[in-house]
Amino acid sequence: MNESREARETTVLKGLSPADWASFGREQIAYIRPVVVDGVKAVAIHSADGTPIGAAPTADLAIAAIIQNEMEPVLVH
């Protein structure tokens, strides 16, 4: 019985498009990365799929904003 379930799950997972995979975590995870805007250092905030959702002057403030919006922050190197 487990093998049948695993086979169905495998079939479903193999049918996912790159866009489907990119959307996982989109509303739960946000990443930050340093940027320069008009010559000023800042920290960009993006959803897991790469959509820009905000910016902050420091990493600490960016992380606080992410947590305040009930998302999990991660740092992209």
PDB file of N, CA and C in Angstrom:
ATOM      1  N   MET A   1       0.815  -1.191   0.000  1.00  0.00           N
ATOM      2  CA  MET A   1       0.000   0.000   0.000  1.00  0.00           C
ATOM      3  C   MET A   1       0.861   1.258   0.000  1.00  0.00           C
ATOM      4  N   ASN A   2       1.936   1.296   0.757  1.00  0.00           N
ATOM      5  CA  ASN A   2       2.827   2.444   0.766  1.00  0.00           C
ATOM      6  C   ASN A   2       3.501   2.652  -0.576  1.00  0.00           C
ATOM      7  N   GLU A   3       3.838   1.539  -1.256  1.00  0.00           N
ATOM      8  CA  GLU A   3       4.485   1.663  -2.559  1.00  0.00           C
ATOM      9  C   GLU A   3       3.560   2.349  -3.551  1.00  0.00           C
ATOM     10  N   SER A   4       2.272   2.038  -3.496  1.00  0.00           N
ATOM     11  CA  SER A   4       1.301   2.663  -4.388  1.00  0.00           C
ATOM     12  C   SER A   4       1.209   4.166  -4.110  1.00  0.00           C
ATOM     13  N   ARG A   5       1.175   4.520  -2.848  1.00  0.00           N
ATOM     14  CA  ARG A   5       1.120   5.936  -2.472  1.00  0.00           C
ATOM     15  C   ARG A   5       2.381   6.655  -2.916  1.00  0.00           C
ATOM     16  N   GLU A   6       3.527   6.034  -2.697  1.00  0.00           N
ATOM     17  CA  GLU A   6       4.792   6.637  -3.107  1.00  0.00           C
ATOM     18  C   GLU A   6       4.852   6.801  -4.618  1.00  0.00           C
ATOM     19  N   ALA A   7       4.332   5.828  -5.350  1.00  0.00           N
ATOM     20  CA  ALA A   7       4.315   5.919  -6.812  1.00  0.00           C
ATOM     21  C   ALA A   7       3.445   7.088  -7.266  1.00  0.00           C
ATOM     22  N   ARG A   8       2.294   7.269  -6.629  1.00  0.00           N
ATOM     23  CA  ARG A   8       1.417   8.398  -6.977  1.00  0.00           C
ATOM     24  C   ARG A   8       2.095   9.725  -6.656  1.00  0.00           C
ATOM     25  N   GLU A   9       2.741   9.795  -5.491  1.00  0.00           N
ATOM     26  CA  GLU A   9       3.430  11.026  -5.111  1.00  0.00           C
ATOM     27  C   GLU A   9       4.555  11.338  -6.083  1.00  0.00           C
ATOM     28  N   THR A  10       5.302  10.315  -6.473  1.00  0.00           N
ATOM     29  CA  THR A  10       6.389  10.509  -7.428  1.00  0.00           C
ATOM     30  C   THR A  10       5.851  11.023  -8.752  1.00  0.00           C
ATOM     31  N   THR A  11       4.746  10.456  -9.204  1.00  0.00           N
ATOM     32  CA  THR A  11       4.132  10.896 -10.457  1.00  0.00           C
ATOM     33  C   THR A  11       3.716  12.361 -10.368  1.00  0.00           C
ATOM     34  N   VAL A  12       3.108  12.733  -9.263  1.00  0.00           N
ATOM     35  CA  VAL A  12       2.684  14.124  -9.079  1.00  0.00           C
ATOM     36  C   VAL A  12       3.892  15.047  -9.070  1.00  0.00           C
ATOM     37  N   LEU A  13       4.925  14.691  -8.321  1.00  0.00           N
ATOM     38  CA  LEU A  13       6.112  15.543  -8.232  1.00  0.00           C
ATOM     39  C   LEU A  13       6.808  15.693  -9.575  1.00  0.00           C
ATOM     40  N   LYS A  14       6.876  14.622 -10.346  1.00  0.00           N
ATOM     41  CA  LYS A  14       7.511  14.697 -11.663  1.00  0.00           C
ATOM     42  C   LYS A  14       6.721  15.582 -12.621  1.00  0.00           C
ATOM     43  N   GLY A  15       5.430  15.754 -12.360  1.00  0.00           N
ATOM     44  CA  GLY A  15       4.593  16.572 -13.223  1.00  0.00           C
ATOM     45  C   GLY A  15       4.632  18.061 -12.908  1.00  0.00           C
ATOM     46  N   LEU A  16       5.341  18.438 -11.851  1.00  0.00           N
ATOM     47  CA  LEU A  16       5.405  19.850 -11.487  1.00  0.00           C
ATOM     48  C   LEU A  16       6.317  20.614 -12.439  1.00  0.00           C
ATOM     49  N   SER A  17       5.895  21.792 -12.798  1.00  0.00           N
ATOM     50  CA  SER A  17       6.683  22.644 -13.694  1.00  0.00           C
ATOM     51  C   SER A  17       7.716  23.422 -12.881  1.00  0.00           C
ATOM     52  N   PRO A  18       8.701  24.031 -13.549  1.00  0.00           N
ATOM     53  CA  PRO A  18       9.637  24.895 -12.825  1.00  0.00           C
ATOM     54  C   PRO A  18       8.917  26.020 -12.074  1.00  0.00           C
ATOM     55  N   ALA A  19       7.845  26.537 -12.644  1.00  0.00           N
ATOM     56  CA  ALA A  19       7.075  27.589 -11.961  1.00  0.00           C
ATOM     57  C   ALA A  19       6.417  27.047 -10.695  1.00  0.00           C
ATOM     58  N   ASP A  20       5.942  25.797 -10.754  1.00  0.00           N
ATOM     59  CA  ASP A  20       5.358  25.175  -9.563  1.00  0.00           C
ATOM     60  C   ASP A  20       6.399  25.078  -8.459  1.00  0.00           C
ATOM     61  N   TRP A  21       7.598  24.610  -8.802  1.00  0.00           N
ATOM     62  CA  TRP A  21       8.662  24.474  -7.806  1.00  0.00           C
ATOM     63  C   TRP A  21       9.045  25.837  -7.244  1.00  0.00           C
ATOM     64  N   ALA A  22       9.092  26.851  -8.104  1.00  0.00           N
ATOM     65  CA  ALA A  22       9.474  28.192  -7.660  1.00  0.00           C
ATOM     66  C   ALA A  22       8.464  28.778  -6.687  1.00  0.00           C
ATOM     67  N   SER A  23       7.209  28.365  -6.805  1.00  0.00           N
ATOM     68  CA  SER A  23       6.180  28.940  -5.940  1.00  0.00           C
ATOM     69  C   SER A  23       6.177  28.357  -4.529  1.00  0.00           C
ATOM     70  N   PHE A  24       6.865  27.231  -4.317  1.00  0.00           N
ATOM     71  CA  PHE A  24       6.903  26.654  -2.972  1.00  0.00           C
ATOM     72  C   PHE A  24       7.548  27.638  -2.010  1.00  0.00           C
ATOM     73  N   GLY A  25       6.888  27.901  -0.944  1.00  0.00           N
ATOM     74  CA  GLY A  25       7.422  28.792   0.074  1.00  0.00           C
ATOM     75  C   GLY A  25       7.266  30.263  -0.226  1.00  0.00           C
ATOM     76  N   ARG A  26       6.640  30.589  -1.346  1.00  0.00           N
ATOM     77  CA  ARG A  26       6.542  31.987  -1.774  1.00  0.00           C
ATOM     78  C   ARG A  26       5.941  32.877  -0.693  1.00  0.00           C
ATOM     79  N   GLU A  27       4.970  32.381   0.028  1.00  0.00           N
ATOM     80  CA  GLU A  27       4.323  33.204   1.045  1.00  0.00           C
ATOM     81  C   GLU A  27       4.820  32.915   2.457  1.00  0.00           C
ATOM     82  N   GLN A  28       5.780  31.993   2.593  1.00  0.00           N
ATOM     83  CA  GLN A  28       6.305  31.655   3.915  1.00  0.00           C
ATOM     84  C   GLN A  28       7.767  32.059   4.097  1.00  0.00           C
ATOM     85  N   ILE A  29       8.499  32.178   3.004  1.00  0.00           N
ATOM     86  CA  ILE A  29       9.939  32.428   3.077  1.00  0.00           C
ATOM     87  C   ILE A  29      10.272  33.712   2.335  1.00  0.00           C
ATOM     88  N   ALA A  30      11.140  34.517   2.922  1.00  0.00           N
ATOM     89  CA  ALA A  30      11.652  35.707   2.250  1.00  0.00           C
ATOM     90  C   ALA A  30      13.164  35.716   2.419  1.00  0.00           C
ATOM     91  N   TYR A  31      13.853  36.122   1.364  1.00  0.00           N
ATOM     92  CA  TYR A  31      15.303  36.212   1.486  1.00  0.00           C
ATOM     93  C   TYR A  31      15.742  37.661   1.342  1.00  0.00           C
ATOM     94  N   ILE A  32      16.905  37.929   1.898  1.00  0.00           N
ATOM     95  CA  ILE A  32      17.463  39.277   1.829  1.00  0.00           C
ATOM     96  C   ILE A  32      18.803  39.222   1.120  1.00  0.00           C
ATOM     97  N   ARG A  33      19.133  40.341   0.507  1.00  0.00           N
ATOM     98  CA  ARG A  33      20.451  40.452  -0.106  1.00  0.00           C
ATOM     99  C   ARG A  33      20.825  41.921  -0.181  1.00  0.00           C
ATOM    100  N   PRO A  34      22.098  42.193  -0.031  1.00  0.00           N
ATOM    101  CA  PRO A  34      22.532  43.592  -0.077  1.00  0.00           C
ATOM    102  C   PRO A  34      22.401  44.148  -1.496  1.00  0.00           C
ATOM    103  N   VAL A  35      22.008  45.413  -1.576  1.00  0.00           N
ATOM    104  CA  VAL A  35      21.892  46.112  -2.856  1.00  0.00           C
ATOM    105  C   VAL A  35      22.373  47.545  -2.666  1.00  0.00           C
ATOM    106  N   VAL A  36      22.572  48.224  -3.772  1.00  0.00           N
ATOM    107  CA  VAL A  36      22.881  49.650  -3.748  1.00  0.00           C
ATOM    108  C   VAL A  36      21.796  50.351  -4.560  1.00  0.00           C
ATOM    109  N   VAL A  37      21.094  51.276  -3.925  1.00  0.00           N
ATOM    110  CA  VAL A  37      20.017  52.016  -4.575  1.00  0.00           C
ATOM    111  C   VAL A  37      20.395  53.493  -4.591  1.00  0.00           C
ATOM    112  N   ASP A  38      20.558  54.041  -5.778  1.00  0.00           N
ATOM    113  CA  ASP A  38      20.955  55.446  -5.928  1.00  0.00           C
ATOM    114  C   ASP A  38      22.205  55.764  -5.112  1.00  0.00           C
ATOM    115  N   GLY A  39      23.170  54.847  -5.130  1.00  0.00           N
ATOM    116  CA  GLY A  39      24.427  55.045  -4.433  1.00  0.00           C
ATOM    117  C   GLY A  39      24.386  54.784  -2.937  1.00  0.00           C
ATOM    118  N   VAL A  40      23.242  54.352  -2.424  1.00  0.00           N
ATOM    119  CA  VAL A  40      23.086  54.097  -0.988  1.00  0.00           C
ATOM    120  C   VAL A  40      22.933  52.598  -0.752  1.00  0.00           C
ATOM    121  N   LYS A  41      23.710  52.072   0.203  1.00  0.00           N
ATOM    122  CA  LYS A  41      23.591  50.654   0.541  1.00  0.00           C
ATOM    123  C   LYS A  41      22.249  50.393   1.216  1.00  0.00           C
ATOM    124  N   ALA A  42      21.622  49.286   0.828  1.00  0.00           N
ATOM    125  CA  ALA A  42      20.336  48.886   1.404  1.00  0.00           C
ATOM    126  C   ALA A  42      20.263  47.366   1.383  1.00  0.00           C
ATOM    127  N   VAL A  43      19.163  46.837   1.853  1.00  0.00           N
ATOM    128  CA  VAL A  43      18.941  45.395   1.857  1.00  0.00           C
ATOM    129  C   VAL A  43      17.601  45.136   1.177  1.00  0.00           C
ATOM    130  N   ALA A  44      17.640  44.390   0.078  1.00  0.00           N
ATOM    131  CA  ALA A  44      16.418  44.050  -0.648  1.00  0.00           C
ATOM    132  C   ALA A  44      15.766  42.836  -0.007  1.00  0.00           C
ATOM    133  N   ILE A  45      14.446  42.822  -0.007  1.00  0.00           N
ATOM    134  CA  ILE A  45      13.666  41.698   0.514  1.00  0.00           C
ATOM    135  C   ILE A  45      12.880  41.108  -0.649  1.00  0.00           C
ATOM    136  N   HIS A  46      13.026  39.795  -0.848  1.00  0.00           N
ATOM    137  CA  HIS A  46      12.346  39.094  -1.938  1.00  0.00           C
ATOM    138  C   HIS A  46      11.595  37.892  -1.384  1.00  0.00           C
ATOM    139  N   SER A  47      10.455  37.570  -2.007  1.00  0.00           N
ATOM    140  CA  SER A  47       9.770  36.328  -1.647  1.00  0.00           C
ATOM    141  C   SER A  47      10.574  35.159  -2.202  1.00  0.00           C
ATOM    142  N   ALA A  48      10.240  33.956  -1.800  1.00  0.00           N
ATOM    143  CA  ALA A  48      11.011  32.772  -2.184  1.00  0.00           C
ATOM    144  C   ALA A  48      11.124  32.598  -3.694  1.00  0.00           C
ATOM    145  N   ASP A  49      10.141  33.101  -4.455  1.00  0.00           N
ATOM    146  CA  ASP A  49      10.200  32.958  -5.909  1.00  0.00           C
ATOM    147  C   ASP A  49      10.958  34.093  -6.586  1.00  0.00           C
ATOM    148  N   GLY A  50      11.528  35.012  -5.794  1.00  0.00           N
ATOM    149  CA  GLY A  50      12.327  36.098  -6.346  1.00  0.00           C
ATOM    150  C   GLY A  50      11.596  37.410  -6.521  1.00  0.00           C
ATOM    151  N   THR A  51      10.314  37.441  -6.238  1.00  0.00           N
ATOM    152  CA  THR A  51       9.544  38.671  -6.374  1.00  0.00           C
ATOM    153  C   THR A  51       9.987  39.687  -5.326  1.00  0.00           C
ATOM    154  N   PRO A  52      10.382  40.899  -5.742  1.00  0.00           N
ATOM    155  CA  PRO A  52      10.746  41.922  -4.758  1.00  0.00           C
ATOM    156  C   PRO A  52       9.524  42.304  -3.925  1.00  0.00           C
ATOM    157  N   ILE A  53       9.699  42.332  -2.607  1.00  0.00           N
ATOM    158  CA  ILE A  53       8.569  42.687  -1.744  1.00  0.00           C
ATOM    159  C   ILE A  53       8.901  43.821  -0.779  1.00  0.00           C
ATOM    160  N   GLY A  54      10.137  44.304  -0.807  1.00  0.00           N
ATOM    161  CA  GLY A  54      10.468  45.411   0.071  1.00  0.00           C
ATOM    162  C   GLY A  54      11.955  45.671   0.128  1.00  0.00           C
ATOM    163  N   ALA A  55      12.311  46.648   0.945  1.00  0.00           N
ATOM    164  CA  ALA A  55      13.715  46.990   1.165  1.00  0.00           C
ATOM    165  C   ALA A  55      13.825  47.641   2.535  1.00  0.00           C
ATOM    166  N   ALA A  56      15.018  47.613   3.069  1.00  0.00           N
ATOM    167  CA  ALA A  56      15.276  48.219   4.372  1.00  0.00           C
ATOM    168  C   ALA A  56      16.700  48.757   4.372  1.00  0.00           C
ATOM    169  N   PRO A  57      16.991  49.692   5.261  1.00  0.00           N
ATOM    170  CA  PRO A  57      18.342  50.247   5.302  1.00  0.00           C
ATOM    171  C   PRO A  57      19.392  49.297   5.878  1.00  0.00           C
ATOM    172  N   THR A  58      18.959  48.331   6.697  1.00  0.00           N
ATOM    173  CA  THR A  58      19.905  47.381   7.292  1.00  0.00           C
ATOM    174  C   THR A  58      19.327  45.970   7.252  1.00  0.00           C
ATOM    175  N   ALA A  59      20.222  44.989   7.386  1.00  0.00           N
ATOM    176  CA  ALA A  59      19.783  43.590   7.421  1.00  0.00           C
ATOM    177  C   ALA A  59      18.904  43.330   8.641  1.00  0.00           C
ATOM    178  N   ASP A  60      19.255  43.914   9.775  1.00  0.00           N
ATOM    179  CA  ASP A  60      18.446  43.712  10.986  1.00  0.00           C
ATOM    180  C   ASP A  60      17.014  44.203  10.795  1.00  0.00           C
ATOM    181  N   LEU A  61      16.862  45.355  10.167  1.00  0.00           N
ATOM    182  CA  LEU A  61      15.514  45.878   9.930  1.00  0.00           C
ATOM    183  C   LEU A  61      14.774  45.054   8.881  1.00  0.00           C
ATOM    184  N   ALA A  62      15.497  44.556   7.885  1.00  0.00           N
ATOM    185  CA  ALA A  62      14.869  43.703   6.867  1.00  0.00           C
ATOM    186  C   ALA A  62      14.364  42.411   7.502  1.00  0.00           C
ATOM    187  N   ILE A  63      15.187  41.812   8.346  1.00  0.00           N
ATOM    188  CA  ILE A  63      14.790  40.573   9.024  1.00  0.00           C
ATOM    189  C   ILE A  63      13.600  40.831   9.945  1.00  0.00           C
ATOM    190  N   ALA A  64      13.628  41.948  10.658  1.00  0.00           N
ATOM    191  CA  ALA A  64      12.505  42.286  11.541  1.00  0.00           C
ATOM    192  C   ALA A  64      11.214  42.448  10.735  1.00  0.00           C
ATOM    193  N   ALA A  65      11.303  43.072   9.571  1.00  0.00           N
ATOM    194  CA  ALA A  65      10.116  43.257   8.727  1.00  0.00           C
ATOM    195  C   ALA A  65       9.580  41.915   8.241  1.00  0.00           C
ATOM    196  N   ILE A  66      10.479  41.024   7.873  1.00  0.00           N
ATOM    197  CA  ILE A  66      10.067  39.693   7.412  1.00  0.00           C
ATOM    198  C   ILE A  66       9.345  38.944   8.532  1.00  0.00           C
ATOM    199  N   ILE A  67       9.946  38.943   9.712  1.00  0.00           N
ATOM    200  CA  ILE A  67       9.350  38.247  10.855  1.00  0.00           C
ATOM    201  C   ILE A  67       8.012  38.883  11.231  1.00  0.00           C
ATOM    202  N   GLN A  68       7.947  40.209  11.188  1.00  0.00           N
ATOM    203  CA  GLN A  68       6.704  40.906  11.520  1.00  0.00           C
ATOM    204  C   GLN A  68       5.575  40.498  10.567  1.00  0.00           C
ATOM    205  N   ASN A  69       5.940  40.131   9.351  1.00  0.00           N
ATOM    206  CA  ASN A  69       4.947  39.692   8.364  1.00  0.00           C
ATOM    207  C   ASN A  69       4.774  38.179   8.353  1.00  0.00           C
ATOM    208  N   GLU A  70       5.209  37.546   9.440  1.00  0.00           N
ATOM    209  CA  GLU A  70       5.018  36.106   9.663  1.00  0.00           C
ATOM    210  C   GLU A  70       5.633  35.241   8.572  1.00  0.00           C
ATOM    211  N   MET A  71       6.822  35.651   8.123  1.00  0.00           N
ATOM    212  CA  MET A  71       7.577  34.863   7.151  1.00  0.00           C
ATOM    213  C   MET A  71       8.896  34.453   7.794  1.00  0.00           C
ATOM    214  N   GLU A  72       9.569  33.509   7.171  1.00  0.00           N
ATOM    215  CA  GLU A  72      10.854  33.021   7.664  1.00  0.00           C
ATOM    216  C   GLU A  72      11.966  33.671   6.844  1.00  0.00           C
ATOM    217  N   PRO A  73      12.889  34.409   7.491  1.00  0.00           N
ATOM    218  CA  PRO A  73      13.968  35.053   6.737  1.00  0.00           C
ATOM    219  C   PRO A  73      15.130  34.105   6.449  1.00  0.00           C
ATOM    220  N   VAL A  74      15.698  34.250   5.256  1.00  0.00           N
ATOM    221  CA  VAL A  74      16.914  33.527   4.893  1.00  0.00           C
ATOM    222  C   VAL A  74      17.835  34.492   4.163  1.00  0.00           C
ATOM    223  N   LEU A  75      19.130  34.234   4.213  1.00  0.00           N
ATOM    224  CA  LEU A  75      20.122  35.076   3.549  1.00  0.00           C
ATOM    225  C   LEU A  75      20.646  34.357   2.320  1.00  0.00           C
ATOM    226  N   VAL A  76      20.660  35.042   1.199  1.00  0.00           N
ATOM    227  CA  VAL A  76      21.198  34.481  -0.038  1.00  0.00           C
ATOM    228  C   VAL A  76      22.597  35.042  -0.214  1.00  0.00           C
ATOM    229  N   HIS A  77      23.558  34.170  -0.441  1.00  0.00           N
ATOM    230  CA  HIS A  77      24.946  34.611  -0.616  1.00  0.00           C
ATOM    231  C   HIS A  77      25.238  34.868  -2.066  1.00  0.00           C
TER     232      HIS A  77
END
